[in-house]
mmCIF file of C-alpha atoms and ligand atoms in Angstrom:
data_model
loop_
_atom_site.group_PDB
_atom_site.id
_atom_site.type_symbol
_atom_site.label_atom_id
_atom_site.label_comp_id
_atom_site.label_asym_id
_atom_site.label_seq_id
_atom_site.Cartn_x
_atom_site.Cartn_y
_atom_site.Cartn_z
ATOM 1 C CA UNK A 118 -32.465 13.749 -20.489
ATOM 2 C CA UNK A 119 -31.455 14.559 -16.874
ATOM 3 C CA UNK A 120 -30.448 11.444 -14.991
ATOM 4 C CA UNK A 121 -33.259 10.516 -12.524
ATOM 5 C CA UNK A 122 -32.125 10.699 -8.866
ATOM 6 C CA UNK A 123 -31.955 7.352 -7.094
ATOM 7 C CA UNK A 124 -31.516 6.743 -3.361
ATOM 8 C CA UNK A 125 -28.712 4.190 -3.512
ATOM 9 C CA UNK A 126 -25.097 4.835 -4.456
ATOM 10 C CA UNK A 127 -24.541 3.323 -7.888
ATOM 11 C CA UNK A 128 -21.255 5.068 -8.676
ATOM 12 C CA UNK A 129 -19.295 1.845 -8.847
ATOM 13 C CA UNK A 130 -15.547 1.684 -9.442
ATOM 14 C CA UNK A 131 -16.096 0.943 -13.148
ATOM 15 C CA UNK A 132 -18.537 3.846 -13.559
ATOM 16 C CA UNK A 133 -16.165 6.207 -11.737
ATOM 17 C CA UNK A 134 -13.076 5.088 -13.695
ATOM 18 C CA UNK A 135 -14.960 5.735 -16.953
ATOM 19 C CA UNK A 136 -16.110 9.178 -15.747
ATOM 20 C CA UNK A 137 -12.826 10.391 -14.194
ATOM 21 C CA UNK A 138 -11.391 13.652 -15.495
ATOM 22 C CA UNK A 139 -8.738 13.503 -16.865
ATOM 23 C CA UNK A 140 -9.808 10.143 -18.188
ATOM 24 C CA UNK A 141 -8.171 6.883 -17.221
ATOM 25 C CA UNK A 142 -6.922 4.834 -20.194
ATOM 26 C CA UNK A 143 -9.301 1.869 -20.645
ATOM 27 C CA UNK A 144 -6.368 -0.578 -20.437
ATOM 28 C CA UNK A 145 -5.269 0.916 -17.097
ATOM 29 C CA UNK A 146 -8.879 0.811 -15.886
ATOM 30 C CA UNK A 147 -8.969 -2.899 -16.749
ATOM 31 C CA UNK A 148 -5.886 -3.524 -14.572
ATOM 32 C CA UNK A 149 -7.438 -1.635 -11.646
ATOM 33 C CA UNK A 150 -10.643 -3.644 -12.051
ATOM 34 C CA UNK A 151 -8.658 -6.903 -12.056
ATOM 35 C CA UNK A 152 -7.086 -5.832 -8.743
ATOM 36 C CA UNK A 153 -10.529 -4.915 -7.363
ATOM 37 C CA UNK A 154 -11.835 -8.372 -8.345
ATOM 38 C CA UNK A 155 -8.913 -10.042 -6.568
ATOM 39 C CA UNK A 156 -9.562 -7.764 -3.569
ATOM 40 C CA UNK A 157 -13.204 -8.859 -3.363
ATOM 41 C CA UNK A 158 -12.119 -12.487 -3.466
ATOM 42 C CA UNK A 159 -9.376 -11.995 -0.859
ATOM 43 C CA UNK A 160 -11.860 -10.146 1.371
ATOM 44 C CA UNK A 161 -14.084 -13.201 1.313
ATOM 45 C CA UNK A 162 -11.162 -15.474 2.245
ATOM 46 C CA UNK A 163 -10.065 -13.164 5.089
ATOM 47 C CA UNK A 164 -13.623 -12.963 6.468
ATOM 48 C CA UNK A 165 -14.015 -16.757 6.433
ATOM 49 C CA UNK A 166 -10.417 -17.672 7.329
ATOM 50 C CA UNK A 167 -11.182 -19.086 10.784
ATOM 51 C CA UNK A 168 -14.292 -20.900 9.480
ATOM 52 C CA UNK A 169 -12.430 -22.476 6.547
ATOM 53 C CA UNK A 170 -9.407 -23.164 8.719
ATOM 54 C CA UNK A 171 -6.977 -21.276 6.482
ATOM 55 C CA UNK A 172 -5.334 -19.430 9.334
ATOM 56 C CA UNK A 173 -1.843 -20.263 10.475
ATOM 57 C CA UNK A 174 1.459 -20.757 8.770
ATOM 58 C CA UNK A 175 2.258 -22.746 5.662
ATOM 59 C CA UNK A 176 5.394 -24.111 7.275
ATOM 60 C CA UNK A 177 8.091 -22.461 5.178
ATOM 61 C CA UNK A 178 9.558 -19.009 4.668
ATOM 62 C CA UNK A 179 9.327 -16.679 1.677
ATOM 63 C CA UNK A 180 12.105 -14.810 -0.068
ATOM 64 C CA UNK A 181 11.929 -12.255 2.753
ATOM 65 C CA UNK A 182 12.937 -14.946 5.244
ATOM 66 C CA UNK A 183 9.544 -14.550 6.900
ATOM 67 C CA UNK A 184 7.209 -17.428 7.782
ATOM 68 C CA UNK A 185 4.431 -17.480 5.173
ATOM 69 C CA UNK A 186 0.839 -17.505 6.383
ATOM 70 C CA UNK A 187 -1.667 -19.641 4.444
ATOM 71 C CA UNK A 188 -3.565 -16.458 3.625
ATOM 72 C CA UNK A 189 -0.392 -14.851 2.212
ATOM 73 C CA UNK A 190 -0.204 -17.687 -0.330
ATOM 74 C CA UNK A 191 -3.958 -17.704 -1.052
ATOM 75 C CA UNK A 192 -3.971 -13.918 -1.568
ATOM 76 C CA UNK A 193 -0.901 -14.115 -3.782
ATOM 77 C CA UNK A 194 -2.506 -16.825 -5.926
ATOM 78 C CA UNK A 195 -5.724 -14.792 -6.297
ATOM 79 C CA UNK A 196 -3.816 -11.639 -7.305
ATOM 80 C CA UNK A 197 -1.668 -13.539 -9.829
ATOM 81 C CA UNK A 198 -4.747 -15.299 -11.252
ATOM 82 C CA UNK A 199 -6.817 -12.120 -11.746
ATOM 83 C CA UNK A 200 -3.858 -10.149 -13.123
ATOM 84 C CA UNK A 201 -2.811 -12.915 -15.538
ATOM 85 C CA UNK A 202 -6.366 -12.907 -16.923
ATOM 86 C CA UNK A 203 -6.082 -9.196 -17.738
ATOM 87 C CA UNK A 204 -4.616 -8.639 -21.273
ATOM 88 C CA UNK A 205 -3.131 -5.281 -20.207
ATOM 89 C CA UNK A 206 -0.805 -6.885 -17.639
ATOM 90 C CA UNK A 207 2.693 -7.737 -18.898
ATOM 91 C CA UNK A 208 4.561 -8.527 -15.682
ATOM 92 C CA UNK A 209 3.848 -8.971 -11.968
ATOM 93 C CA UNK A 210 6.068 -8.777 -8.911
ATOM 94 C CA UNK A 211 4.973 -9.858 -5.457
ATOM 95 C CA UNK A 212 6.310 -9.884 -1.926
ATOM 96 C CA UNK A 213 5.628 -13.625 -2.053
ATOM 97 C CA UNK A 214 7.487 -14.334 -5.332
ATOM 98 C CA UNK A 215 11.295 -14.559 -5.508
ATOM 99 C CA UNK A 216 11.421 -13.094 -9.036
ATOM 100 C CA UNK A 217 9.193 -11.009 -11.325
ATOM 101 C CA UNK A 218 6.541 -13.121 -13.122
ATOM 102 C CA UNK A 219 6.338 -12.306 -16.870
ATOM 103 C CA UNK A 220 2.662 -12.731 -17.845
ATOM 104 C CA UNK A 221 2.758 -11.765 -21.548
ATOM 105 C CA UNK A 222 5.168 -9.931 -23.884
ATOM 106 C CA UNK A 223 4.695 -6.266 -24.730
ATOM 107 C CA UNK A 224 3.994 -7.382 -28.319
ATOM 108 C CA UNK A 225 0.931 -9.256 -27.035
ATOM 109 C CA UNK A 226 -0.527 -6.402 -24.973
ATOM 110 C CA UNK A 227 0.955 -6.344 -21.490
ATOM 111 C CA UNK A 228 1.216 -2.552 -21.268
ATOM 112 C CA UNK A 229 1.561 -2.511 -17.454
ATOM 113 C CA UNK A 230 3.671 -3.944 -14.663
ATOM 114 C CA UNK A 231 1.839 -4.605 -11.389
ATOM 115 C CA UNK A 232 3.728 -4.915 -8.095
ATOM 116 C CA UNK A 233 1.944 -5.930 -4.924
ATOM 117 C CA UNK A 234 1.999 -7.046 -1.338
ATOM 118 C CA UNK A 235 -0.891 -9.517 -1.522
ATOM 119 C CA UNK A 236 -1.514 -9.503 2.192
ATOM 120 C CA UNK A 237 0.036 -6.781 4.330
ATOM 121 C CA UNK A 238 -0.112 -7.126 8.101
ATOM 122 C CA UNK A 239 0.064 -10.924 8.156
ATOM 123 C CA UNK A 240 0.928 -10.971 11.868
ATOM 124 C CA UNK A 241 -2.521 -9.506 12.520
ATOM 125 C CA UNK A 242 -4.586 -12.005 10.518
ATOM 126 C CA UNK A 243 -5.266 -14.395 13.396
ATOM 127 C CA UNK A 244 -6.575 -11.647 15.675
ATOM 128 C CA UNK A 245 -9.072 -10.080 13.228
ATOM 129 C CA UNK A 246 -7.164 -6.781 12.971
ATOM 130 C CA UNK A 247 -7.124 -4.830 9.676
ATOM 131 C CA UNK A 248 -4.938 -6.259 6.918
ATOM 132 C CA UNK A 249 -4.796 -5.362 3.246
ATOM 133 C CA UNK A 250 -3.469 -5.678 -0.291
ATOM 134 C CA UNK A 251 -1.100 -2.938 -1.516
ATOM 135 C CA UNK A 252 -0.567 -2.400 -5.258
ATOM 136 C CA UNK A 253 1.604 -0.291 -7.552
ATOM 137 C CA UNK A 254 1.153 0.012 -11.339
ATOM 138 C CA UNK A 255 4.050 0.990 -13.629
ATOM 139 C CA UNK A 256 4.178 1.324 -17.436
ATOM 140 C CA UNK A 257 5.768 -1.767 -19.030
ATOM 141 C CA UNK A 258 7.534 0.404 -21.566
ATOM 142 C CA UNK A 259 11.254 -0.357 -21.322
ATOM 143 C CA UNK A 260 12.920 -0.737 -24.751
ATOM 144 C CA UNK A 261 13.525 -4.132 -26.400
ATOM 145 C CA UNK A 262 11.036 -6.129 -24.294
ATOM 146 C CA UNK A 263 12.989 -5.879 -21.020
ATOM 147 C CA UNK A 264 9.701 -6.876 -19.375
ATOM 148 C CA UNK A 265 11.120 -8.427 -16.187
ATOM 149 C CA UNK A 266 13.115 -5.242 -15.538
ATOM 150 C CA UNK A 267 10.029 -3.032 -15.940
ATOM 151 C CA UNK A 268 9.346 -3.626 -12.247
ATOM 152 C CA UNK A 269 12.617 -1.900 -11.237
ATOM 153 C CA UNK A 270 11.531 1.688 -11.851
ATOM 154 C CA UNK A 271 11.418 4.601 -9.394
ATOM 155 C CA UNK A 272 8.084 5.286 -7.721
ATOM 156 C CA UNK A 273 7.796 8.570 -9.631
ATOM 157 C CA UNK A 274 6.953 6.485 -12.748
ATOM 158 C CA UNK A 275 3.863 4.907 -11.153
ATOM 159 C CA UNK A 276 0.673 5.528 -13.144
ATOM 160 C CA UNK A 277 -1.612 4.240 -10.392
ATOM 161 C CA UNK A 278 -1.343 2.847 -6.849
ATOM 162 C CA UNK A 279 -3.426 2.133 -3.792
ATOM 163 C CA UNK A 280 -4.651 -0.535 -1.433
ATOM 164 C CA UNK A 281 -7.613 -2.688 -0.463
ATOM 165 C CA UNK A 282 -8.132 -2.621 3.320
ATOM 166 C CA UNK A 283 -9.923 -5.608 4.872
ATOM 167 C CA UNK A 284 -11.113 -3.866 8.029
ATOM 168 C CA UNK A 285 -14.495 -3.236 9.642
ATOM 169 C CA UNK A 286 -15.497 -2.581 6.028
ATOM 170 C CA UNK A 287 -13.624 -3.388 2.807
ATOM 171 C CA UNK A 288 -12.198 -0.209 1.311
ATOM 172 C CA UNK A 289 -10.370 0.516 -1.934
ATOM 173 C CA UNK A 290 -8.172 3.631 -1.914
ATOM 174 C CA UNK A 291 -6.809 4.588 -5.332
ATOM 175 C CA UNK A 292 -4.787 7.264 -7.092
ATOM 176 C CA UNK A 293 -4.225 7.492 -10.845
ATOM 177 C CA UNK A 294 -2.153 10.661 -10.446
ATOM 178 C CA UNK A 295 -5.005 13.169 -10.039
ATOM 179 C CA UNK A 296 -5.898 12.999 -6.367
ATOM 180 C CA UNK A 297 -7.087 10.080 -4.230
ATOM 181 C CA UNK A 298 -10.509 8.418 -4.323
ATOM 182 C CA UNK A 299 -12.023 5.975 -1.851
ATOM 183 C CA UNK A 300 -14.601 3.226 -2.466
ATOM 184 C CA UNK A 301 -16.412 0.868 -0.077
ATOM 185 C CA UNK A 302 -17.415 -2.674 -0.997
ATOM 186 C CA UNK A 303 -21.213 -2.872 -0.872
ATOM 187 C CA UNK A 304 -21.759 -6.585 -0.112
ATOM 188 C CA UNK A 305 -25.311 -6.613 -1.484
ATOM 189 C CA UNK A 306 -24.224 -4.970 -4.747
ATOM 190 C CA UNK A 307 -21.008 -7.044 -4.797
ATOM 191 C CA UNK A 308 -19.123 -3.979 -5.995
ATOM 192 C CA UNK A 309 -17.008 -1.068 -4.769
ATOM 193 C CA UNK A 310 -18.970 2.209 -4.669
ATOM 194 C CA UNK A 311 -17.466 5.687 -4.527
ATOM 195 C CA UNK A 312 -17.639 7.327 -1.082
ATOM 196 C CA UNK A 313 -14.932 10.012 -1.409
ATOM 197 C CA UNK A 314 -13.814 11.420 -4.795
ATOM 198 C CA UNK A 315 -10.974 13.511 -3.400
ATOM 199 C CA UNK A 316 -9.346 12.502 -0.105
ATOM 200 C CA UNK A 317 -7.131 15.204 1.463
ATOM 201 C CA UNK A 318 -4.856 14.382 4.378
ATOM 202 C CA UNK A 319 -5.009 16.901 7.309
ATOM 203 C CA UNK A 320 -1.960 19.236 7.285
ATOM 204 C CA UNK A 321 -1.167 18.426 10.904
ATOM 205 C CA UNK A 322 -2.317 16.142 13.724
ATOM 206 C CA UNK A 323 -0.493 15.209 16.924
ATOM 207 C CA UNK A 324 -0.361 11.471 16.227
ATOM 208 C CA UNK A 325 2.827 9.491 15.634
ATOM 209 C CA UNK A 326 2.843 5.862 14.542
ATOM 210 C CA UNK A 327 5.908 3.602 14.929
ATOM 211 C CA UNK A 328 6.979 0.541 16.878
ATOM 212 C CA UNK A 329 8.645 2.032 19.978
ATOM 213 C CA UNK A 330 9.837 -1.431 21.053
ATOM 214 C CA UNK A 331 12.847 -0.870 18.780
ATOM 215 C CA UNK A 332 13.542 2.557 20.288
ATOM 216 C CA UNK A 333 17.070 1.638 21.418
ATOM 217 C CA UNK A 334 18.006 0.646 17.840
ATOM 218 C CA UNK A 335 16.806 3.829 16.174
ATOM 219 C CA UNK A 336 19.347 6.405 14.971
ATOM 220 C CA UNK A 337 19.622 9.199 17.561
ATOM 221 C CA UNK A 338 17.481 11.711 15.663
ATOM 222 C CA UNK A 339 14.395 9.461 15.947
ATOM 223 C CA UNK A 340 14.832 9.360 19.719
ATOM 224 C CA UNK A 341 15.185 13.147 19.883
ATOM 225 C CA UNK A 342 11.910 13.312 17.939
ATOM 226 C CA UNK A 343 10.179 10.828 20.283
ATOM 227 C CA UNK A 344 11.366 12.761 23.383
ATOM 228 C CA UNK A 345 9.936 15.911 21.773
ATOM 229 C CA UNK A 346 6.549 14.267 21.060
ATOM 230 C CA UNK A 347 6.324 13.045 24.657
ATOM 231 C CA UNK A 348 6.700 16.674 25.810
ATOM 232 C CA UNK A 349 4.240 18.095 23.271
ATOM 233 C CA UNK A 350 1.007 16.241 23.801
ATOM 234 C CA UNK A 351 1.202 13.664 21.005
ATOM 235 C CA UNK A 352 -0.835 10.460 20.877
ATOM 236 C CA UNK A 353 0.800 7.165 19.838
ATOM 237 C CA UNK A 354 -1.156 4.887 17.502
ATOM 238 C CA UNK A 355 0.381 1.705 16.038
ATOM 239 C CA UNK A 356 -1.647 -1.157 14.561
ATOM 240 C CA UNK A 357 1.278 -3.083 13.081
ATOM 241 C CA UNK A 358 -0.319 -3.393 9.638
ATOM 242 C CA UNK A 359 1.181 -0.716 7.397
ATOM 243 C CA UNK A 360 -2.002 -0.560 5.335
ATOM 244 C CA UNK A 361 -4.122 0.199 8.435
ATOM 245 C CA UNK A 362 -1.620 2.651 9.949
ATOM 246 C CA UNK A 363 -1.297 4.537 6.659
ATOM 247 C CA UNK A 364 -5.077 4.584 6.145
ATOM 248 C CA UNK A 365 -5.582 6.124 9.594
ATOM 249 C CA UNK A 366 -2.851 8.677 8.811
ATOM 250 C CA UNK A 367 -4.562 9.516 5.503
ATOM 251 C CA UNK A 368 -7.933 10.126 7.166
ATOM 252 C CA UNK A 369 -6.913 11.599 10.548
ATOM 253 C CA UNK A 370 -3.446 13.023 9.850
ATOM 254 C CA UNK A 371 -0.231 12.429 11.784
ATOM 255 C CA UNK A 372 2.987 10.676 10.759
ATOM 256 C CA UNK A 373 3.845 7.005 10.155
ATOM 257 C CA UNK A 374 7.463 5.887 10.505
ATOM 258 C CA UNK A 375 9.436 2.696 10.118
ATOM 259 C CA UNK A 376 13.049 3.691 10.950
ATOM 260 C CA UNK A 377 16.219 1.629 10.485
ATOM 261 C CA UNK A 378 16.620 -0.981 13.256
ATOM 262 C CA UNK A 379 19.355 -3.466 14.222
ATOM 263 C CA UNK A 380 17.352 -6.291 12.593
ATOM 264 C CA UNK A 381 16.516 -4.195 9.503
ATOM 265 C CA UNK A 382 19.269 -1.546 9.053
ATOM 266 C CA UNK A 383 17.516 -0.354 5.845
ATOM 267 C CA UNK A 384 14.112 -0.419 7.519
ATOM 268 C CA UNK A 385 11.701 -3.361 7.282
ATOM 269 C CA UNK A 386 9.306 -2.081 4.630
ATOM 270 C CA UNK A 387 9.846 -2.927 0.967
ATOM 271 C CA UNK A 388 10.367 -0.049 -1.445
ATOM 272 C CA UNK A 389 8.579 -1.332 -4.545
ATOM 273 C CA UNK A 390 5.293 -2.683 -3.203
ATOM 274 C CA UNK A 391 4.856 -1.042 0.212
ATOM 275 C CA UNK A 392 6.705 2.299 0.410
ATOM 276 C CA UNK A 393 6.253 3.503 -3.196
ATOM 277 C CA UNK A 394 2.498 2.903 -3.566
ATOM 278 C CA UNK A 395 1.809 4.402 -0.131
ATOM 279 C CA UNK A 396 4.091 7.370 -0.885
ATOM 280 C CA UNK A 397 2.213 8.024 -4.150
ATOM 281 C CA UNK A 398 -1.178 7.930 -2.386
ATOM 282 C CA UNK A 399 0.013 10.145 0.489
ATOM 283 C CA UNK A 400 1.564 12.752 -1.840
ATOM 284 C CA UNK A 401 -1.561 12.770 -4.016
ATOM 285 C CA UNK A 402 -3.632 13.447 -0.869
ATOM 286 C CA UNK A 403 -1.446 16.471 0.003
ATOM 287 C CA UNK A 404 0.986 14.683 2.321
ATOM 288 C CA UNK A 405 4.768 14.107 2.295
ATOM 289 C CA UNK A 406 6.710 10.833 1.988
ATOM 290 C CA UNK A 407 10.439 11.429 2.399
ATOM 291 C CA UNK A 408 13.484 9.906 4.054
ATOM 292 C CA UNK A 409 16.711 11.806 4.653
ATOM 293 C CA UNK A 410 15.180 14.821 2.971
ATOM 294 C CA UNK A 411 14.580 12.890 -0.269
ATOM 295 C CA UNK A 412 11.192 11.847 -1.703
ATOM 296 C CA UNK A 413 10.699 8.089 -1.436
ATOM 297 C CA UNK A 414 9.362 8.202 -5.015
ATOM 298 C CA UNK A 415 12.778 9.300 -6.283
ATOM 299 C CA UNK A 416 14.715 6.284 -4.971
ATOM 300 C CA UNK A 417 16.111 4.282 -7.901
ATOM 301 C CA UNK A 418 15.565 0.612 -7.091
ATOM 302 C CA UNK A 419 18.381 -1.904 -7.550
ATOM 303 C CA UNK A 420 16.649 -5.037 -6.270
ATOM 304 C CA UNK A 421 13.068 -6.308 -6.303
ATOM 305 C CA UNK A 422 12.737 -6.802 -2.540
ATOM 306 C CA UNK A 423 14.938 -3.972 -1.345
ATOM 307 C CA UNK A 424 13.878 -2.233 1.841
ATOM 308 C CA UNK A 425 13.778 1.428 2.819
ATOM 309 C CA UNK A 426 13.089 3.436 5.947
ATOM 310 C CA UNK A 427 9.662 5.131 5.705
ATOM 311 C CA UNK A 428 8.476 8.523 6.991
ATOM 312 C CA UNK A 429 5.126 9.665 5.584
ATOM 313 C CA UNK A 430 2.081 11.720 6.570
ATOM 314 C CA UNK A 431 0.974 15.286 7.294
ATOM 315 C CA UNK A 432 3.472 17.879 5.994
ATOM 316 C CA UNK A 433 3.761 19.651 9.374
ATOM 317 C CA UNK A 434 4.329 16.338 11.177
ATOM 318 C CA UNK A 435 6.926 15.059 8.692
ATOM 319 C CA UNK A 436 8.729 18.391 9.123
ATOM 320 C CA UNK A 437 8.922 17.833 12.917
ATOM 321 C CA UNK A 438 10.579 14.451 12.293
ATOM 322 C CA UNK A 439 12.961 15.812 9.642
ATOM 323 C CA UNK A 440 13.980 18.691 11.908
ATOM 324 C CA UNK A 441 14.985 16.332 14.721
ATOM 325 C CA UNK A 442 16.803 13.975 12.333
ATOM 326 C CA UNK A 443 18.788 16.906 10.940
ATOM 327 C CA UNK A 444 19.818 18.328 14.331
HETATM 328 P P1 AHG B 18 3.748 -8.065 5.797
HETATM 329 O O1 AHG B 18 2.681 -8.650 6.659
HETATM 330 O O2 AHG B 18 3.315 -7.838 4.382
HETATM 331 O O3 AHG B 18 5.049 -8.802 5.931
HETATM 332 O O4 AHG B 18 4.031 -6.591 6.310
HETATM 333 C C1 AHG B 18 4.166 -6.383 7.660
HETATM 334 C C2 AHG B 18 4.821 -5.048 7.867
HETATM 335 C C3 AHG B 18 3.845 -3.886 7.827
HETATM 336 O O5 AHG B 18 2.536 -4.258 7.561
HETATM 337 C C4 AHG B 18 3.922 -3.297 9.213
HETATM 338 O O6 AHG B 18 3.982 -1.899 9.160
HETATM 339 C C5 AHG B 18 5.220 -3.858 9.763
HETATM 340 O O7 AHG B 18 5.416 -5.096 9.128
HETATM 341 C C6 AHG B 18 5.148 -4.060 11.234
HETATM 342 O O8 AHG B 18 6.442 -4.482 11.616
HETATM 343 P P2 AHG B 18 6.790 -4.651 13.181
HETATM 344 O O9 AHG B 18 5.969 -5.809 13.660
HETATM 345 O O10 AHG B 18 8.273 -4.890 13.198
HETATM 346 O O11 AHG B 18 6.416 -3.360 13.867
HETATM 347 MN MN1 MN B 19 3.524 -5.784 3.975
HETATM 348 MN MN1 MN B 20 2.658 -9.237 2.968
#
């Protein structure tokens, strides 16, 4: 029987994961749905933060040496709770946790490792600017139960990645290795519904996104690039939340950069739960994510919280950066 047309969008995340071609393993789908549940709960906390007085700092720093916001901790707790409830999750790693958190042994399920930045863009929380949750899913398949080490794999081994953006609407952007899909949280339905099955990033766009305040620290090639953009009609856009800057780059095109600085000689952004998931999404949408001519996804991690410079976006725009860095 042909399916009767209905006016509202009922292609929820669960329906779309079950219908995707090639199919998504049910265990992987369950991990993605656990992340979506945590995202819905975090969205509610972010929306009500000023009402429930959960803005502001906790009063101590995290392993990154950064002051933790109350919402960082709340978001981290919600992600760990929802992921621990999911039988397919073996190990978690978070920007807000010193070490990997083993949830269950491989022998008891635990087929996946989930790495995440529970709340990206913390400095923007108090001013109602877009923030988000970034996630990366790896197979927990190292030999002899080396579960805690399953988080230290190159980004090329990711089986899924994406982010939940708490902006003017709540969006979920996801790749499982066959393109990028986008969902919007329908508050009345209480679920994410599919709005774009195959996001493609524009090949070029004269927008560059980086924090020019550090311009004097950047290696010379970045300054040659910036001088070139200022003579070639580029627009500067920088929100200061990676998740929002990358989302704009995905939809409008352009290039996002976080170069080495004096404070962060390896760049500020973390490889495992910021750069890798965003690089996977950008590449799957037809973009490029490379530093020093090498794909970010090919970097072999040595440490859980290691940092990397980031250059990602439209192929033509990344080429302009690479050309000036090489000169
Ligand atoms: P987080 O809030 O998870 O610590 O991440 C903040 C990051 C990232 O979101 C953003 O791109 C970058 O910090 C902005 O750094 P600057 O303020 O140095 O530009
Ligand atoms: Mn972050
Ligand atoms: Mn964070």
